[in-house]
Amino acid sequence: MPQPFNQFSQFIDAVQATINEHQDEVTELDRAIGDGDHVINLQRGLDALNAITDELDTLAWPEALMKIGMTLMSTMGGASGSLFGTLFISMAKIAKGKELNSLNLADAFSHGVESVKLRGKADLGEKTMLDTLIPVANSFSTDIDNKVEFELLLENITQAAIEGMQSTKELMATKGRASFLGERSIGHIDAGARTSQLMICAIVDVLNQ
Ligand code: ADP
Ligand code: MG
């Protein structure tokens, strides 16, 4: 049986810190091509997670992921709430009964990202959070398959997240609110791609410590 995994509180602290630090920037990004509420939606979800970190740290990783997904789903608003919720709930389902190791985590993350694609009917290149999440999932899985050492694997994840986030600047949005702007969405980084990258980089930083 999977053992309790007491690092969720550390991840949540680190994620909250980076999102709070970048809140004005993210608001500007969502204001430019959306409605400006993305960071508030996310902060509401993270506050709700912060309130249950003690409980999360007593759970095995699949149960903790499920709790995180359900909490985000029920507390966050916006398109991003159901999508981030879906990511974690889908990860939880595939992780169930498995031990926590890099292989199972990479597998769970890939499944989670696939579920986000289905839920949002979106794919790479549509100027969404998926432009960060998909390259990260691919990098993670490829490095696991190639038995790349953990430190380099984390470096590659960081790079994939940053490049994916930056790629959204020149893309035209074809999904979500930003798609209403058509070609006028070009020239701005997508808010969800940016917050996904910030959160992934914060988790990598914790793992590097
Ligand atoms: P809303 O767009 O409802 O105001 P948020 O502002 O919280 O919700 O989230 C917007 C972010 O959600 C976008 O920046 C984008 O990354 C992501 N997003 C929107 N629609 C989709 C979709 N169909 N698939 C994947 N991501 C999406
Ligand atoms: Mg919004």
PDB file of C-alpha atoms and ligand atoms in Angstrom:
ATOM      1  CA  MET A   1       0.000   0.000   0.000  1.00  0.00           C
ATOM      2  CA  PRO A   2       1.228   3.541  -0.694  1.00  0.00           C
ATOM      3  CA  GLN A   3       2.654   5.222   2.382  1.00  0.00           C
ATOM      4  CA  PRO A   4       1.676   8.684   3.632  1.00  0.00           C
ATOM      5  CA  PHE A   5       3.604  11.332   1.776  1.00  0.00           C
ATOM      6  CA  ASN A   6       4.409  14.284   3.993  1.00  0.00           C
ATOM      7  CA  GLN A   7       5.740  16.716   1.424  1.00  0.00           C
ATOM      8  CA  PHE A   8       2.476  18.162   0.136  1.00  0.00           C
ATOM      9  CA  SER A   9       2.551  20.987   2.692  1.00  0.00           C
ATOM     10  CA  GLN A  10       6.010  22.006   1.445  1.00  0.00           C
ATOM     11  CA  PHE A  11       4.875  21.949  -2.183  1.00  0.00           C
ATOM     12  CA  ILE A  12       1.767  23.979  -1.401  1.00  0.00           C
ATOM     13  CA  ASP A  13       3.777  26.581   0.557  1.00  0.00           C
ATOM     14  CA  ALA A  14       6.235  26.956  -2.309  1.00  0.00           C
ATOM     15  CA  VAL A  15       3.481  27.148  -4.930  1.00  0.00           C
ATOM     16  CA  GLN A  16       1.541  29.757  -2.940  1.00  0.00           C
ATOM     17  CA  ALA A  17       4.676  31.854  -2.454  1.00  0.00           C
ATOM     18  CA  THR A  18       5.498  31.999  -6.157  1.00  0.00           C
ATOM     19  CA  ILE A  19       1.900  32.701  -7.208  1.00  0.00           C
ATOM     20  CA  ASN A  20       1.599  35.493  -4.626  1.00  0.00           C
ATOM     21  CA  GLU A  21       4.916  36.933  -5.743  1.00  0.00           C
ATOM     22  CA  HIS A  22       3.745  37.051  -9.367  1.00  0.00           C
ATOM     23  CA  GLN A  23       0.106  37.967  -8.800  1.00  0.00           C
ATOM     24  CA  ASP A  24       0.236  41.405 -10.447  1.00  0.00           C
ATOM     25  CA  GLU A  25       2.011  40.049 -13.493  1.00  0.00           C
ATOM     26  CA  VAL A  26      -0.508  37.193 -13.894  1.00  0.00           C
ATOM     27  CA  THR A  27      -3.436  39.569 -13.462  1.00  0.00           C
ATOM     28  CA  GLU A  28      -2.039  41.734 -16.255  1.00  0.00           C
ATOM     29  CA  LEU A  29      -1.647  38.695 -18.505  1.00  0.00           C
ATOM     30  CA  ASP A  30      -5.236  37.553 -17.955  1.00  0.00           C
ATOM     31  CA  ARG A  31      -6.496  41.112 -18.283  1.00  0.00           C
ATOM     32  CA  ALA A  32      -4.814  41.525 -21.667  1.00  0.00           C
ATOM     33  CA  ILE A  33      -6.576  38.573 -23.326  1.00  0.00           C
ATOM     34  CA  GLY A  34      -9.049  37.321 -20.701  1.00  0.00           C
ATOM     35  CA  ASP A  35     -11.024  38.806 -17.816  1.00  0.00           C
ATOM     36  CA  GLY A  36      -8.244  39.297 -15.256  1.00  0.00           C
ATOM     37  CA  ASP A  37      -9.464  36.842 -12.618  1.00  0.00           C
ATOM     38  CA  HIS A  38      -7.076  33.936 -13.168  1.00  0.00           C
ATOM     39  CA  VAL A  39      -4.757  34.619 -10.254  1.00  0.00           C
ATOM     40  CA  ILE A  40      -7.685  35.231  -7.889  1.00  0.00           C
ATOM     41  CA  ASN A  41      -9.254  31.916  -8.911  1.00  0.00           C
ATOM     42  CA  LEU A  42      -5.971  30.144  -8.323  1.00  0.00           C
ATOM     43  CA  GLN A  43      -5.271  31.868  -5.009  1.00  0.00           C
ATOM     44  CA  ARG A  44      -8.722  30.839  -3.763  1.00  0.00           C
ATOM     45  CA  GLY A  45      -7.900  27.209  -4.588  1.00  0.00           C
ATOM     46  CA  LEU A  46      -4.455  27.429  -2.985  1.00  0.00           C
ATOM     47  CA  ASP A  47      -5.885  28.992   0.182  1.00  0.00           C
ATOM     48  CA  ALA A  48      -8.309  26.069   0.424  1.00  0.00           C
ATOM     49  CA  LEU A  49      -5.395  23.622   0.029  1.00  0.00           C
ATOM     50  CA  ASN A  50      -3.369  25.528   2.613  1.00  0.00           C
ATOM     51  CA  ALA A  51      -6.197  24.978   5.109  1.00  0.00           C
ATOM     52  CA  ILE A  52      -5.964  21.175   4.721  1.00  0.00           C
ATOM     53  CA  THR A  53      -2.205  20.607   4.515  1.00  0.00           C
ATOM     54  CA  ASP A  54      -2.091  18.773   7.877  1.00  0.00           C
ATOM     55  CA  GLU A  55      -4.629  16.293   6.599  1.00  0.00           C
ATOM     56  CA  LEU A  56      -2.932  15.996   3.189  1.00  0.00           C
ATOM     57  CA  ASP A  57       0.362  15.049   4.845  1.00  0.00           C
ATOM     58  CA  THR A  58      -1.295  12.064   6.564  1.00  0.00           C
ATOM     59  CA  LEU A  59      -2.662  10.617   3.331  1.00  0.00           C
ATOM     60  CA  ALA A  60      -1.054   8.263   0.843  1.00  0.00           C
ATOM     61  CA  TRP A  61      -0.185  10.102  -2.367  1.00  0.00           C
ATOM     62  CA  PRO A  62      -3.159   8.913  -4.461  1.00  0.00           C
ATOM     63  CA  GLU A  63      -5.631   9.935  -1.750  1.00  0.00           C
ATOM     64  CA  ALA A  64      -3.861  13.271  -1.270  1.00  0.00           C
ATOM     65  CA  LEU A  65      -3.985  13.942  -5.019  1.00  0.00           C
ATOM     66  CA  MET A  66      -7.715  13.119  -5.040  1.00  0.00           C
ATOM     67  CA  LYS A  67      -8.346  15.475  -2.117  1.00  0.00           C
ATOM     68  CA  ILE A  68      -6.356  18.229  -3.859  1.00  0.00           C
ATOM     69  CA  GLY A  69      -8.284  17.763  -7.107  1.00  0.00           C
ATOM     70  CA  MET A  70     -11.700  17.758  -5.411  1.00  0.00           C
ATOM     71  CA  THR A  71     -10.760  20.827  -3.348  1.00  0.00           C
ATOM     72  CA  LEU A  72      -9.589  22.784  -6.399  1.00  0.00           C
ATOM     73  CA  MET A  73     -12.672  21.721  -8.327  1.00  0.00           C
ATOM     74  CA  SER A  74     -15.031  22.932  -5.598  1.00  0.00           C
ATOM     75  CA  THR A  75     -13.275  26.163  -4.584  1.00  0.00           C
ATOM     76  CA  MET A  76     -11.681  27.623  -7.720  1.00  0.00           C
ATOM     77  CA  GLY A  77     -13.805  29.366 -10.275  1.00  0.00           C
ATOM     78  CA  GLY A  78     -13.125  29.831 -13.960  1.00  0.00           C
ATOM     79  CA  ALA A  79     -12.132  27.477 -16.715  1.00  0.00           C
ATOM     80  CA  SER A  80      -8.866  26.829 -14.887  1.00  0.00           C
ATOM     81  CA  GLY A  81     -10.615  25.456 -11.768  1.00  0.00           C
ATOM     82  CA  SER A  82     -12.152  22.468 -13.478  1.00  0.00           C
ATOM     83  CA  LEU A  83      -9.008  21.906 -15.539  1.00  0.00           C
ATOM     84  CA  PHE A  84      -6.550  21.925 -12.610  1.00  0.00           C
ATOM     85  CA  GLY A  85      -9.089  19.857 -10.638  1.00  0.00           C
ATOM     86  CA  THR A  86      -9.244  17.341 -13.481  1.00  0.00           C
ATOM     87  CA  LEU A  87      -5.439  17.127 -13.605  1.00  0.00           C
ATOM     88  CA  PHE A  88      -5.173  16.002  -9.978  1.00  0.00           C
ATOM     89  CA  ILE A  89      -8.259  13.759  -9.914  1.00  0.00           C
ATOM     90  CA  SER A  90      -7.046  11.922 -12.997  1.00  0.00           C
ATOM     91  CA  MET A  91      -3.543  11.572 -11.490  1.00  0.00           C
ATOM     92  CA  ALA A  92      -5.122  10.183  -8.304  1.00  0.00           C
ATOM     93  CA  LYS A  93      -7.086   7.541 -10.201  1.00  0.00           C
ATOM     94  CA  ILE A  94      -4.066   6.187 -12.035  1.00  0.00           C
ATOM     95  CA  ALA A  95      -1.861   6.361  -8.910  1.00  0.00           C
ATOM     96  CA  LYS A  96      -4.282   4.368  -6.773  1.00  0.00           C
ATOM     97  CA  GLY A  97      -2.586   1.414  -5.089  1.00  0.00           C
ATOM     98  CA  LYS A  98       0.809   2.262  -6.562  1.00  0.00           C
ATOM     99  CA  GLU A  99       3.937   3.194  -4.671  1.00  0.00           C
ATOM    100  CA  LEU A 100       5.352   6.682  -5.076  1.00  0.00           C
ATOM    101  CA  ASN A 101       8.354   6.644  -7.384  1.00  0.00           C
ATOM    102  CA  SER A 102       9.474   8.694 -10.398  1.00  0.00           C
ATOM    103  CA  LEU A 103       8.104   6.200 -12.908  1.00  0.00           C
ATOM    104  CA  ASN A 104       4.622   6.106 -11.371  1.00  0.00           C
ATOM    105  CA  LEU A 105       4.622   9.871 -10.897  1.00  0.00           C
ATOM    106  CA  ALA A 106       5.566  10.498 -14.545  1.00  0.00           C
ATOM    107  CA  ASP A 107       2.865   8.056 -15.626  1.00  0.00           C
ATOM    108  CA  ALA A 108       0.256   9.715 -13.409  1.00  0.00           C
ATOM    109  CA  PHE A 109       1.218  13.184 -14.636  1.00  0.00           C
ATOM    110  CA  SER A 110       0.904  12.113 -18.291  1.00  0.00           C
ATOM    111  CA  HIS A 111      -2.531  10.669 -17.609  1.00  0.00           C
ATOM    112  CA  GLY A 112      -3.551  13.837 -15.803  1.00  0.00           C
ATOM    113  CA  VAL A 113      -2.475  15.997 -18.735  1.00  0.00           C
ATOM    114  CA  GLU A 114      -4.350  13.739 -21.185  1.00  0.00           C
ATOM    115  CA  SER A 115      -7.489  14.242 -19.088  1.00  0.00           C
ATOM    116  CA  VAL A 116      -7.033  18.025 -19.186  1.00  0.00           C
ATOM    117  CA  LYS A 117      -6.807  17.803 -22.993  1.00  0.00           C
ATOM    118  CA  LEU A 118     -10.069  15.859 -23.119  1.00  0.00           C
ATOM    119  CA  ARG A 119     -11.847  18.071 -20.605  1.00  0.00           C
ATOM    120  CA  GLY A 120     -10.852  21.319 -22.349  1.00  0.00           C
ATOM    121  CA  LYS A 121     -11.038  19.846 -25.857  1.00  0.00           C
ATOM    122  CA  ALA A 122      -7.644  21.424 -26.436  1.00  0.00           C
ATOM    123  CA  ASP A 123      -4.148  20.395 -27.459  1.00  0.00           C
ATOM    124  CA  LEU A 124      -0.628  21.778 -27.897  1.00  0.00           C
ATOM    125  CA  GLY A 125      -0.431  25.106 -29.700  1.00  0.00           C
ATOM    126  CA  GLU A 126      -3.794  26.580 -28.662  1.00  0.00           C
ATOM    127  CA  LYS A 127      -2.307  29.100 -26.213  1.00  0.00           C
ATOM    128  CA  THR A 128      -3.413  27.530 -22.931  1.00  0.00           C
ATOM    129  CA  MET A 129      -1.927  25.910 -19.835  1.00  0.00           C
ATOM    130  CA  LEU A 130      -1.472  22.817 -22.028  1.00  0.00           C
ATOM    131  CA  ASP A 131       1.438  24.526 -23.792  1.00  0.00           C
ATOM    132  CA  THR A 132       3.284  24.246 -20.476  1.00  0.00           C
ATOM    133  CA  LEU A 133       1.810  20.954 -19.243  1.00  0.00           C
ATOM    134  CA  ILE A 134       2.266  18.852 -22.392  1.00  0.00           C
ATOM    135  CA  PRO A 135       6.006  19.588 -22.920  1.00  0.00           C
ATOM    136  CA  VAL A 136       6.613  18.933 -19.207  1.00  0.00           C
ATOM    137  CA  ALA A 137       4.764  15.587 -19.336  1.00  0.00           C
ATOM    138  CA  ASN A 138       6.713  14.604 -22.471  1.00  0.00           C
ATOM    139  CA  SER A 139      10.068  15.607 -20.995  1.00  0.00           C
ATOM    140  CA  PHE A 140       9.342  13.770 -17.739  1.00  0.00           C
ATOM    141  CA  SER A 141       8.249  10.536 -19.458  1.00  0.00           C
ATOM    142  CA  THR A 142      11.083  10.576 -22.010  1.00  0.00           C
ATOM    143  CA  ASP A 143      13.710  11.098 -19.297  1.00  0.00           C
ATOM    144  CA  ILE A 144      12.224   8.276 -17.189  1.00  0.00           C
ATOM    145  CA  ASP A 145      12.289   5.944 -20.223  1.00  0.00           C
ATOM    146  CA  ASN A 146      15.923   6.904 -20.867  1.00  0.00           C
ATOM    147  CA  LYS A 147      16.868   6.524 -17.188  1.00  0.00           C
ATOM    148  CA  VAL A 148      18.181  10.081 -17.050  1.00  0.00           C
ATOM    149  CA  GLU A 149      19.554  10.949 -13.601  1.00  0.00           C
ATOM    150  CA  PHE A 150      17.071  12.751 -11.338  1.00  0.00           C
ATOM    151  CA  GLU A 151      18.909  16.074 -11.162  1.00  0.00           C
ATOM    152  CA  LEU A 152      19.098  16.423 -14.947  1.00  0.00           C
ATOM    153  CA  LEU A 153      15.501  15.228 -15.270  1.00  0.00           C
ATOM    154  CA  LEU A 154      14.386  18.091 -13.023  1.00  0.00           C
ATOM    155  CA  GLU A 155      16.471  20.567 -15.025  1.00  0.00           C
ATOM    156  CA  ASN A 156      14.832  19.350 -18.241  1.00  0.00           C
ATOM    157  CA  ILE A 157      11.365  19.732 -16.698  1.00  0.00           C
ATOM    158  CA  THR A 158      12.162  23.333 -15.733  1.00  0.00           C
ATOM    159  CA  GLN A 159      13.395  24.083 -19.243  1.00  0.00           C
ATOM    160  CA  ALA A 160      10.356  22.453 -20.879  1.00  0.00           C
ATOM    161  CA  ALA A 161       8.019  24.454 -18.636  1.00  0.00           C
ATOM    162  CA  ILE A 162       9.727  27.777 -19.376  1.00  0.00           C
ATOM    163  CA  GLU A 163       9.970  27.195 -23.131  1.00  0.00           C
ATOM    164  CA  GLY A 164       6.354  26.000 -23.268  1.00  0.00           C
ATOM    165  CA  MET A 165       5.133  29.042 -21.346  1.00  0.00           C
ATOM    166  CA  GLN A 166       7.134  31.399 -23.588  1.00  0.00           C
ATOM    167  CA  SER A 167       5.819  29.692 -26.740  1.00  0.00           C
ATOM    168  CA  THR A 168       2.305  30.943 -25.955  1.00  0.00           C
ATOM    169  CA  LYS A 169       3.314  34.550 -26.680  1.00  0.00           C
ATOM    170  CA  GLU A 170       3.355  34.122 -30.452  1.00  0.00           C
ATOM    171  CA  LEU A 171       0.399  31.723 -30.592  1.00  0.00           C
ATOM    172  CA  MET A 172      -3.174  32.655 -31.483  1.00  0.00           C
ATOM    173  CA  ALA A 173      -5.695  31.491 -28.901  1.00  0.00           C
ATOM    174  CA  THR A 174      -8.229  29.001 -30.227  1.00  0.00           C
ATOM    175  CA  LYS A 175      -9.657  27.876 -26.848  1.00  0.00           C
ATOM    176  CA  GLY A 176     -10.996  29.671 -23.790  1.00  0.00           C
ATOM    177  CA  ARG A 177     -11.850  33.335 -23.375  1.00  0.00           C
ATOM    178  CA  ALA A 178      -8.722  34.540 -25.207  1.00  0.00           C
ATOM    179  CA  SER A 179     -10.005  32.888 -28.410  1.00  0.00           C
ATOM    180  CA  PHE A 180     -12.675  35.617 -28.638  1.00  0.00           C
ATOM    181  CA  LEU A 181      -9.839  37.997 -29.565  1.00  0.00           C
ATOM    182  CA  GLY A 182      -8.629  35.865 -32.482  1.00  0.00           C
ATOM    183  CA  GLU A 183      -5.409  37.335 -33.931  1.00  0.00           C
ATOM    184  CA  ARG A 184      -5.396  40.076 -31.303  1.00  0.00           C
ATOM    185  CA  SER A 185      -4.475  37.410 -28.741  1.00  0.00           C
ATOM    186  CA  ILE A 186      -1.046  37.147 -30.385  1.00  0.00           C
ATOM    187  CA  GLY A 187       1.769  38.925 -28.515  1.00  0.00           C
ATOM    188  CA  HIS A 188       0.682  38.034 -24.964  1.00  0.00           C
ATOM    189  CA  ILE A 189       1.746  35.089 -22.800  1.00  0.00           C
ATOM    190  CA  ASP A 190      -1.217  32.978 -21.649  1.00  0.00           C
ATOM    191  CA  ALA A 191      -1.953  33.401 -17.939  1.00  0.00           C
ATOM    192  CA  GLY A 192      -2.623  29.700 -17.285  1.00  0.00           C
ATOM    193  CA  ALA A 193       0.572  28.702 -19.088  1.00  0.00           C
ATOM    194  CA  ARG A 194       2.479  31.150 -16.873  1.00  0.00           C
ATOM    195  CA  THR A 195       0.949  29.970 -13.575  1.00  0.00           C
ATOM    196  CA  SER A 196       1.442  26.315 -14.571  1.00  0.00           C
ATOM    197  CA  GLN A 197       5.120  27.052 -15.264  1.00  0.00           C
ATOM    198  CA  LEU A 198       5.549  28.961 -11.994  1.00  0.00           C
ATOM    199  CA  MET A 199       3.972  26.122  -9.996  1.00  0.00           C
ATOM    200  CA  ILE A 200       6.005  23.408 -11.704  1.00  0.00           C
ATOM    201  CA  CYS A 201       9.242  25.354 -11.207  1.00  0.00           C
ATOM    202  CA  ALA A 202       8.387  25.886  -7.506  1.00  0.00           C
ATOM    203  CA  ILE A 203       7.838  22.140  -7.013  1.00  0.00           C
ATOM    204  CA  VAL A 204      11.105  21.358  -8.810  1.00  0.00           C
ATOM    205  CA  ASP A 205      12.894  23.817  -6.507  1.00  0.00           C
ATOM    206  CA  VAL A 206      11.541  21.971  -3.440  1.00  0.00           C
ATOM    207  CA  LEU A 207      12.669  18.643  -4.894  1.00  0.00           C
ATOM    208  CA  ASN A 208      16.117  20.094  -5.573  1.00  0.00           C
ATOM    209  CA  GLN A 209      16.619  21.159  -1.957  1.00  0.00           C
TER     210      GLN A 209
HETATM  211  P1  ADP B   1     -11.692  31.982 -17.174  1.00  0.00           P
HETATM  212  O1  ADP B   1     -11.058  31.902 -18.530  1.00  0.00           O
HETATM  213  O2  ADP B   1     -12.973  31.220 -17.088  1.00  0.00           O
HETATM  214  O3  ADP B   1     -11.764  33.387 -16.672  1.00  0.00           O
HETATM  215  P2  ADP B   1      -9.281  31.575 -15.621  1.00  0.00           P
HETATM  216  O4  ADP B   1      -8.994  33.003 -15.891  1.00  0.00           O
HETATM  217  O5  ADP B   1      -9.156  31.111 -14.215  1.00  0.00           O
HETATM  218  O6  ADP B   1     -10.708  31.164 -16.179  1.00  0.00           O
HETATM  219  O7  ADP B   1      -8.298  30.667 -16.457  1.00  0.00           O
HETATM  220  C1  ADP B   1      -7.903  31.010 -17.760  1.00  0.00           C
HETATM  221  C2  ADP B   1      -6.849  30.017 -18.224  1.00  0.00           C
HETATM  222  O8  ADP B   1      -7.441  28.729 -18.399  1.00  0.00           O
HETATM  223  C3  ADP B   1      -6.260  30.374 -19.562  1.00  0.00           C
HETATM  224  O9  ADP B   1      -5.190  31.268 -19.413  1.00  0.00           O
HETATM  225  C4  ADP B   1      -5.850  29.036 -20.142  1.00  0.00           C
HETATM  226  O10 ADP B   1      -4.530  28.702 -19.775  1.00  0.00           O
HETATM  227  C5  ADP B   1      -6.777  28.055 -19.447  1.00  0.00           C
HETATM  228  N1  ADP B   1      -7.794  27.529 -20.360  1.00  0.00           N
HETATM  229  C6  ADP B   1      -8.936  28.127 -20.746  1.00  0.00           C
HETATM  230  N2  ADP B   1      -9.634  27.311 -21.578  1.00  0.00           N
HETATM  231  C7  ADP B   1      -8.905  26.173 -21.713  1.00  0.00           C
HETATM  232  C8  ADP B   1      -9.074  24.933 -22.426  1.00  0.00           C
HETATM  233  N3  ADP B   1     -10.164  24.691 -23.167  1.00  0.00           N
HETATM  234  N4  ADP B   1      -8.112  23.992 -22.306  1.00  0.00           N
HETATM  235  C9  ADP B   1      -7.033  24.213 -21.539  1.00  0.00           C
HETATM  236  N5  ADP B   1      -6.813  25.345 -20.854  1.00  0.00           N
HETATM  237  C10 ADP B   1      -7.727  26.307 -20.928  1.00  0.00           C
HETATM  238 MG    MG B   2     -10.053  34.650 -16.376  1.00  0.00          MG
END
